[in-house]
PDB file of C-alpha atoms in Angstrom:
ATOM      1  CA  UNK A   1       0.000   0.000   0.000  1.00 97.00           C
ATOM      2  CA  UNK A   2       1.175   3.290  -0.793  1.00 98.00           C
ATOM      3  CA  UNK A   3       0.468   5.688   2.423  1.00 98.00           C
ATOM      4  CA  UNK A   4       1.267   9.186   3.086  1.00 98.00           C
ATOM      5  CA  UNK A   5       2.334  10.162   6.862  1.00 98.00           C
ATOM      6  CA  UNK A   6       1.327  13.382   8.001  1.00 98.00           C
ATOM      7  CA  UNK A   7       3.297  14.667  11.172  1.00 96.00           C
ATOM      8  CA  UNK A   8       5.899  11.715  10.149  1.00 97.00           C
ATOM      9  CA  UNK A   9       8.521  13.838  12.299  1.00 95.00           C
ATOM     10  CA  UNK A  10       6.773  13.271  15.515  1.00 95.00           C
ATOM     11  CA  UNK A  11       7.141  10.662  18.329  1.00 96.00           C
ATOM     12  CA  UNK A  12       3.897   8.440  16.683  1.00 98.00           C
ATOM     13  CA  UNK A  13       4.531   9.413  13.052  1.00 98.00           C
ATOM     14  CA  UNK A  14       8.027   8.239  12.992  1.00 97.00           C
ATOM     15  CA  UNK A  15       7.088   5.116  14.913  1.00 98.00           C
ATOM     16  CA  UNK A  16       4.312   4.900  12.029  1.00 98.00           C
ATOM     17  CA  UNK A  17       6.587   5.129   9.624  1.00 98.00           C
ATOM     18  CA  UNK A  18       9.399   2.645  10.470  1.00 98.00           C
ATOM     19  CA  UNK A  19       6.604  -0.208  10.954  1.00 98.00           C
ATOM     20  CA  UNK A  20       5.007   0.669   7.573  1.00 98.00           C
ATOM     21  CA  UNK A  21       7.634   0.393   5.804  1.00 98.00           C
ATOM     22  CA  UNK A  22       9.187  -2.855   7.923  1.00 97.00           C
ATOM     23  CA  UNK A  23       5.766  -3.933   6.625  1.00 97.00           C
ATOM     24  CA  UNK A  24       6.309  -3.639   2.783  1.00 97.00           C
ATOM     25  CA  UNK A  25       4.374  -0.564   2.769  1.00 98.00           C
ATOM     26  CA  UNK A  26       5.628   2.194   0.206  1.00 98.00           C
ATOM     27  CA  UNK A  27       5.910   5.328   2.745  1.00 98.00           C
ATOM     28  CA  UNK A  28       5.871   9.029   2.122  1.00 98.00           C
ATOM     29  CA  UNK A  29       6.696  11.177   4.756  1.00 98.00           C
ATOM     30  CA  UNK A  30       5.594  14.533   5.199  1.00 98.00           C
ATOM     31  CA  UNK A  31       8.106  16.934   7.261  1.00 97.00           C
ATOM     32  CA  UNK A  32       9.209  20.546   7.323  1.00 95.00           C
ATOM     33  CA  UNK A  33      13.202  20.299   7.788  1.00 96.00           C
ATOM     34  CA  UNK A  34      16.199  18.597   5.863  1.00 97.00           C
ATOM     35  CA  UNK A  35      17.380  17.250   9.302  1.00 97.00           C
ATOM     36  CA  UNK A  36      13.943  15.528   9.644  1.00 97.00           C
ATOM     37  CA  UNK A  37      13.750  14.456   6.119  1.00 98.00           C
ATOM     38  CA  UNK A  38      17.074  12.852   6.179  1.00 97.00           C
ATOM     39  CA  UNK A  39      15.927  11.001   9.608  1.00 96.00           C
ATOM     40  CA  UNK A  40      12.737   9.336   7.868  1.00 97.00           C
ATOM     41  CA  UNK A  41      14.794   8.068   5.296  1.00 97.00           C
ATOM     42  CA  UNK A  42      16.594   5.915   7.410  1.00 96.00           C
ATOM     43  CA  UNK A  43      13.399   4.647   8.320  1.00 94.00           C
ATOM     44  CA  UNK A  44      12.925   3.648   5.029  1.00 95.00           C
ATOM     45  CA  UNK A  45      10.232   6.605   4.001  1.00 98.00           C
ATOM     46  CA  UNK A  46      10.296   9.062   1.051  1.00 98.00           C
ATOM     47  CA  UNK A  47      10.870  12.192   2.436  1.00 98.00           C
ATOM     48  CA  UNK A  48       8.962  14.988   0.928  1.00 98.00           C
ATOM     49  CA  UNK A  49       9.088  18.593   2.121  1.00 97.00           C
ATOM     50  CA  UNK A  50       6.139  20.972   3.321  1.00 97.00           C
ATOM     51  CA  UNK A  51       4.533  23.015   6.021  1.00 94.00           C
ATOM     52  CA  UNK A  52       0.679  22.229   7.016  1.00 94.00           C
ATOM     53  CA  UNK A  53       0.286  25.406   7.303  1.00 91.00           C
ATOM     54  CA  UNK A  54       1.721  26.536   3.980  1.00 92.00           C
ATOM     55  CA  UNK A  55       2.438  24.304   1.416  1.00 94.00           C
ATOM     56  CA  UNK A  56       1.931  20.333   1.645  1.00 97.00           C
ATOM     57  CA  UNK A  57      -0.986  18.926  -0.713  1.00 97.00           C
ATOM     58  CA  UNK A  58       1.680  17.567  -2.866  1.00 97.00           C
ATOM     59  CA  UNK A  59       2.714  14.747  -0.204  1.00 97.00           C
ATOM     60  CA  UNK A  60      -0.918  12.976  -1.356  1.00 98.00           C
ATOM     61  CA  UNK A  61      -0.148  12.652  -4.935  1.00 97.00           C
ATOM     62  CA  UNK A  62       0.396   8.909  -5.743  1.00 97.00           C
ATOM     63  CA  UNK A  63      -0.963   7.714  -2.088  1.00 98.00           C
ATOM     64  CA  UNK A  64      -3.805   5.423  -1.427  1.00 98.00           C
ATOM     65  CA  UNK A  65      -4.079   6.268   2.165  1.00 98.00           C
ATOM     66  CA  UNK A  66      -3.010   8.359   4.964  1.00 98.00           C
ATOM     67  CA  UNK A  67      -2.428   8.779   8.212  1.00 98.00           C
ATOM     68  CA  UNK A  68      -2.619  11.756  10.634  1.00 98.00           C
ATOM     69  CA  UNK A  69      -0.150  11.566  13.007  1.00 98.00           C
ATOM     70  CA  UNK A  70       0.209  15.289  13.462  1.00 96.00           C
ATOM     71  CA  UNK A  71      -0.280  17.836  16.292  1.00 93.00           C
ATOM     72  CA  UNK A  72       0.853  21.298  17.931  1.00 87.00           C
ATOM     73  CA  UNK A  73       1.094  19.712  21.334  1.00 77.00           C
ATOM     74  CA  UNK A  74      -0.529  21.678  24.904  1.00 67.00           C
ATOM     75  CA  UNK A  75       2.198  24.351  24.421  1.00 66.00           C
ATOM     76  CA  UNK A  76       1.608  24.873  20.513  1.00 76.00           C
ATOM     77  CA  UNK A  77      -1.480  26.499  18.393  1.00 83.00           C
ATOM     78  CA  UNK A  78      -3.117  23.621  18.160  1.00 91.00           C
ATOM     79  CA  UNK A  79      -6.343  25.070  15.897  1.00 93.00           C
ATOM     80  CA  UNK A  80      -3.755  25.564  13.521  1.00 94.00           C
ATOM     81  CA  UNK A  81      -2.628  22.166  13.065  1.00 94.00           C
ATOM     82  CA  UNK A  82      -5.356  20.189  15.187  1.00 95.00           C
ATOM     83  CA  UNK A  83      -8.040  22.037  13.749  1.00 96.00           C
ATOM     84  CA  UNK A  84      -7.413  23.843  10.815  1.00 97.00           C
ATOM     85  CA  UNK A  85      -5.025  21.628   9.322  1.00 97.00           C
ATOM     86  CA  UNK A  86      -6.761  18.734   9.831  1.00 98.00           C
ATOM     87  CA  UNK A  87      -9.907  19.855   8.296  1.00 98.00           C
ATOM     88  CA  UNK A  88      -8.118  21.338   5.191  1.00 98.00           C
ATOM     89  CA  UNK A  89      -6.959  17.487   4.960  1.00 98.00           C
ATOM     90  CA  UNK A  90      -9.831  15.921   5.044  1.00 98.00           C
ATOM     91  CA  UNK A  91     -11.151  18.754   2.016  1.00 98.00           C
ATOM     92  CA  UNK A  92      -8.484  17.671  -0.016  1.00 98.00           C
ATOM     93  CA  UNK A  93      -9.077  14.133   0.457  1.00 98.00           C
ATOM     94  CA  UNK A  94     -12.927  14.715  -0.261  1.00 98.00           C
ATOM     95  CA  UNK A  95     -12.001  16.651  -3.199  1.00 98.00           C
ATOM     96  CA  UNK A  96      -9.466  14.427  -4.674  1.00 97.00           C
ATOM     97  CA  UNK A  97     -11.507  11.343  -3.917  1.00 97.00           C
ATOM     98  CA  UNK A  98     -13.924  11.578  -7.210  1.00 96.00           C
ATOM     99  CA  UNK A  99     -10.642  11.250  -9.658  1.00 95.00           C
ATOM    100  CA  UNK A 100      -8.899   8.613  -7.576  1.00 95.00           C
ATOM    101  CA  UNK A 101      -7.173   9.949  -4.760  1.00 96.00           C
ATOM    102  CA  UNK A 102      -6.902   8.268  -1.934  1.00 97.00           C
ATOM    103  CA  UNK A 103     -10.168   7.947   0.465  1.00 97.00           C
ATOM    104  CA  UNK A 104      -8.807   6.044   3.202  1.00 98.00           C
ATOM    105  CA  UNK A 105      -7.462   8.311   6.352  1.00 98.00           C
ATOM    106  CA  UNK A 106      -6.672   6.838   9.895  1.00 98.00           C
ATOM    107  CA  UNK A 107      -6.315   9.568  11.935  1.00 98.00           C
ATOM    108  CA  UNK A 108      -4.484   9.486  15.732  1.00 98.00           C
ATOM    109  CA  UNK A 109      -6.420  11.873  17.990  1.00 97.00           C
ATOM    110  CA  UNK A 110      -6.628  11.804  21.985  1.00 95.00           C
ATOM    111  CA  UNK A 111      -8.638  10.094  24.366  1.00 94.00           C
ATOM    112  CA  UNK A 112     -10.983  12.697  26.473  1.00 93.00           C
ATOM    113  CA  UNK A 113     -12.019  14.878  22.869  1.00 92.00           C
ATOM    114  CA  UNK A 114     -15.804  13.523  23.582  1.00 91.00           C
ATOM    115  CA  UNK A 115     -15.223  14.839  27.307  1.00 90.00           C
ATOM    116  CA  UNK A 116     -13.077  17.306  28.105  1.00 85.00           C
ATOM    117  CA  UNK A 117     -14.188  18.478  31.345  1.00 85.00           C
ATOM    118  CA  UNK A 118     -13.110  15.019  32.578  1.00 82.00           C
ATOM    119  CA  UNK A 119      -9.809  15.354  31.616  1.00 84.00           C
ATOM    120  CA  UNK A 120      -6.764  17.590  33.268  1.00 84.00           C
ATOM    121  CA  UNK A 121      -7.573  20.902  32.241  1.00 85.00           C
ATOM    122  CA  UNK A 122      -4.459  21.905  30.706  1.00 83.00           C
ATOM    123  CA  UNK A 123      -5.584  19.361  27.746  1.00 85.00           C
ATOM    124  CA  UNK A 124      -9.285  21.410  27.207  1.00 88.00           C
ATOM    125  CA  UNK A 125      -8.430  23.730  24.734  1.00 87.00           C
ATOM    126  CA  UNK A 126      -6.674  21.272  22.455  1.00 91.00           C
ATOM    127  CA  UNK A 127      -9.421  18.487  22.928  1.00 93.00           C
ATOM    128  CA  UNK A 128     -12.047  20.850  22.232  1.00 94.00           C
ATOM    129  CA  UNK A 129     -10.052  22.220  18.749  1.00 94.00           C
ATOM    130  CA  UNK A 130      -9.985  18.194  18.498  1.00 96.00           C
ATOM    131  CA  UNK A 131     -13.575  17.248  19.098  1.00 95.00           C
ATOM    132  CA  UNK A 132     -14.388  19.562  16.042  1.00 96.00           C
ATOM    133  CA  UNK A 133     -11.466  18.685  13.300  1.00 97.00           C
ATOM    134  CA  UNK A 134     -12.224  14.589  14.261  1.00 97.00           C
ATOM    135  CA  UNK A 135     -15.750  15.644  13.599  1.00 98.00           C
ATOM    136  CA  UNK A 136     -15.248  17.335  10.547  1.00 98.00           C
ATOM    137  CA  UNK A 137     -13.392  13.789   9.741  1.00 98.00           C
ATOM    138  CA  UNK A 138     -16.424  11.504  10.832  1.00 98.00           C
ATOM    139  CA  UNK A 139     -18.713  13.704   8.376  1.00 98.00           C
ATOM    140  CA  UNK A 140     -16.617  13.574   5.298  1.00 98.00           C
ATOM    141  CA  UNK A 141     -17.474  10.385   3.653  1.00 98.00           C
ATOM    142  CA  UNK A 142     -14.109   9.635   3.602  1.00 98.00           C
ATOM    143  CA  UNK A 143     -12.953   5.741   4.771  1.00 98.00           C
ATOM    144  CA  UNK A 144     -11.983   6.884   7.696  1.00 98.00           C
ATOM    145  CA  UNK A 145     -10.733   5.275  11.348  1.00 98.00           C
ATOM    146  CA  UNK A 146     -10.145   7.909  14.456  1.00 98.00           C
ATOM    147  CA  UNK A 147      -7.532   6.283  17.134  1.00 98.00           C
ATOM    148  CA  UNK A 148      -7.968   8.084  20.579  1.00 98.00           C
ATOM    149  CA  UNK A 149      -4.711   7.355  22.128  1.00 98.00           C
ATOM    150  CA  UNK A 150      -4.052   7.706  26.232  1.00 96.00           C
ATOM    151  CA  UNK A 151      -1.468   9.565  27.427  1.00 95.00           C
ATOM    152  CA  UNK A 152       1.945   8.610  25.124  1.00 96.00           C
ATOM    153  CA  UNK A 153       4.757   7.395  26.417  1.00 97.00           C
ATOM    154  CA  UNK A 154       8.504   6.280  25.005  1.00 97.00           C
ATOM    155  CA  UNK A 155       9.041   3.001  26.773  1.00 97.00           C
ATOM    156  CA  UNK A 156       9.179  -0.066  24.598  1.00 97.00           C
ATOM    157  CA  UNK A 157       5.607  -1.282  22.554  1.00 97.00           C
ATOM    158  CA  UNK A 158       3.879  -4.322  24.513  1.00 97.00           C
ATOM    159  CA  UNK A 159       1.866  -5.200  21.419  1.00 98.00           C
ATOM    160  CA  UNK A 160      -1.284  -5.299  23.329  1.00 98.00           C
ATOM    161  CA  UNK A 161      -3.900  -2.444  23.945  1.00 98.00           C
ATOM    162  CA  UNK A 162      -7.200  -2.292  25.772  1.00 97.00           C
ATOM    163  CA  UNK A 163      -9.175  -0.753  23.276  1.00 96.00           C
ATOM    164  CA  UNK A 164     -13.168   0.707  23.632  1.00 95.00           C
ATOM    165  CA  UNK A 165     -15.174   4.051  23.410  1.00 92.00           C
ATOM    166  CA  UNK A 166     -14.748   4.484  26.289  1.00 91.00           C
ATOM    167  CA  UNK A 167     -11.122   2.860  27.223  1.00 91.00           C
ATOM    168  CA  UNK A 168     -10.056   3.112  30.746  1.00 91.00           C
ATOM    169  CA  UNK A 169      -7.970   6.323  31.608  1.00 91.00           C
ATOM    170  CA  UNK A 170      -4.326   4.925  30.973  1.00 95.00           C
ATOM    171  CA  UNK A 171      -1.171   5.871  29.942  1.00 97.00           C
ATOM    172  CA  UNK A 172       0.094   3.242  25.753  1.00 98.00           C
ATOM    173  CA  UNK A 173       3.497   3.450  24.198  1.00 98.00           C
ATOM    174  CA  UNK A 174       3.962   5.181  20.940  1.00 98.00           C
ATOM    175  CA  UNK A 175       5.247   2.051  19.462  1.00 98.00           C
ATOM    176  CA  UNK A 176       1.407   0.602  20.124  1.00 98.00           C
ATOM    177  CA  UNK A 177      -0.476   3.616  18.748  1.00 98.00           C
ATOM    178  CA  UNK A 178       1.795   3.294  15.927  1.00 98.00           C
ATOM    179  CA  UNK A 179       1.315  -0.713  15.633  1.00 98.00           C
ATOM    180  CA  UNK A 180      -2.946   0.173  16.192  1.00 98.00           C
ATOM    181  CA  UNK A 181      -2.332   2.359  12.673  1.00 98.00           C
ATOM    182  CA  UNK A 182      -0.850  -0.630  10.798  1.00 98.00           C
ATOM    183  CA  UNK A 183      -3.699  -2.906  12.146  1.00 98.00           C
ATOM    184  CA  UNK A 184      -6.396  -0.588  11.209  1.00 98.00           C
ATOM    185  CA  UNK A 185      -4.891   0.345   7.439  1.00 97.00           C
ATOM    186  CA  UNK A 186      -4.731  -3.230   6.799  1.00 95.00           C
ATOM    187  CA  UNK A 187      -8.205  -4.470   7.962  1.00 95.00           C
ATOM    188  CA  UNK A 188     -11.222  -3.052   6.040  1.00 93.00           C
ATOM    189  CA  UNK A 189     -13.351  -3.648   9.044  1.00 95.00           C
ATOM    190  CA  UNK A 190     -11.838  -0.845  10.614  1.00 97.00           C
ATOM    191  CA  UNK A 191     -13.497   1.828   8.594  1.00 98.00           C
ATOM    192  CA  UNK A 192     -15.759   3.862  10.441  1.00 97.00           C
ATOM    193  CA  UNK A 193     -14.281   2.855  13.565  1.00 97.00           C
ATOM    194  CA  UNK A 194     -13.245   5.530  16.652  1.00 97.00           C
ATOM    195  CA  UNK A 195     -11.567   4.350  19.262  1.00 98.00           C
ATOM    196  CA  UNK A 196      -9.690   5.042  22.038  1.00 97.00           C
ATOM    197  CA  UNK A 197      -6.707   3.090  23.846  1.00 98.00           C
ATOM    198  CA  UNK A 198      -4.565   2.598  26.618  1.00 98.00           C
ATOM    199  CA  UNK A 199      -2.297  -0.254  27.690  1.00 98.00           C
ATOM    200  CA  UNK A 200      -3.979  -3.550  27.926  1.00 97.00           C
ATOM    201  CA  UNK A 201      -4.059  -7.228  27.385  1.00 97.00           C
ATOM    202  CA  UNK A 202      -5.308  -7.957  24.368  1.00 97.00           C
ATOM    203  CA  UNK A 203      -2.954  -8.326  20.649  1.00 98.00           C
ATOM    204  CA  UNK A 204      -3.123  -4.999  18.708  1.00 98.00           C
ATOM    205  CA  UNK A 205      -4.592  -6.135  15.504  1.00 96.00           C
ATOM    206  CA  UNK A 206      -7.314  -8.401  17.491  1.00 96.00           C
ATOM    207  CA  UNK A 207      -8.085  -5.057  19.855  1.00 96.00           C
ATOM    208  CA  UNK A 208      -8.965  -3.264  16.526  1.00 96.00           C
ATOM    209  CA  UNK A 209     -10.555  -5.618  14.638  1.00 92.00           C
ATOM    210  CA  UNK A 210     -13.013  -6.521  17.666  1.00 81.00           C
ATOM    211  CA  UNK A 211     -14.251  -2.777  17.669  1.00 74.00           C
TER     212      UNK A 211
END
């Protein structure tokens, strides 16, 4: 499959990355710097250069799906890139779709956007900007799957989530969010699906294909 990776500088996007393309997957990477462009390379991605808030439509010619691994983080401008970036995505996508481009868009969001009063309130402005760009998402007609991650960390991928909507407050590796994105652009059944997940006990691909 031929998939584009949006945010592929970031701690799940590179992780993304790397397993596509130890997959078999043919990988283009979207980033903004050299420096990052030479990193996903090693990781066996086709770097190609642009801003999403500028210049980047051009990473989707060719793909037949994409992921959304982007975001400004708490301390960023996250309607920027969590909202308004996001959004102008999914336009493309719908506008592209009629002469063949890619429909297919698994997109890695945050657990809490359906409730954001419930979760530590230096996450409520970005969940809210994210409630309305994953909604924007669920409304396109696009094939779409939203992944509602817990709260990321760096230690080593378990290969097994708890996985439900909604999941158990938790903390999930990057490597598993990353390894929940392979399992849901490989199995069809996923479409339509949004999810969230922490840490668990049950194999990735079987988490996500029992939504």
């Amino acid at each position: 499959m031929k998939v584009t990776v949006i945010g592929a500088a970031g701690g799940v996007g590179r992780r993304v990355v790397h397993q596509a393309a130890q997959a078999g997957h043919a990988v283009t990477a979207l980033v903004r710097t050299q420096e990052q462009a030479d990193m996903v390379a090693l990781h066996g991605a086709v770097p190609v250069l642009g801003d999403l808030t500028g210049d980047w439509q051009h990473a989707l010619d060719g793909a037949e799906a994409v992921v959304w691994a982007a975001g400004a983080g708490v301390s960023g401008h996250p309607q920027a890139i969590d909202g308004d970036a996001l959004i102008a995505l999914t336009d493309e996508l719908v506008r592209r779709a009629p002469q063949g481009g890619p429909r297919r868009l698994v997109v890695v969001s945050s657990m809490g956007v359906d409730r954001p009063d419930q979760m530590p309130p230096f996450l409520n402005a970005v969940l809210r900007v994210k409630a309305t760009s994953d909604a924007h998402v669920q409304a396109s007609g696009l094939d779409w799957t939203v992944l509602r991650p817990g709260g990321l960390t760096d230690t080593p991928g378990t290969g097994q989530v708890s996985a439900g909507l909604p999941a158990p407050r938790g903390m999930i590796p990057r490597d598993d969010v990353a390894a929940a994105v392979l399992a849901a652009l490989e199995q069809p059944g996923s479409v339509g699906l949004t999810t969230e997940l922490v840490s668990g006990t049950t194999p990735v691909r079987e988490a996500i294909a029992g939504q």
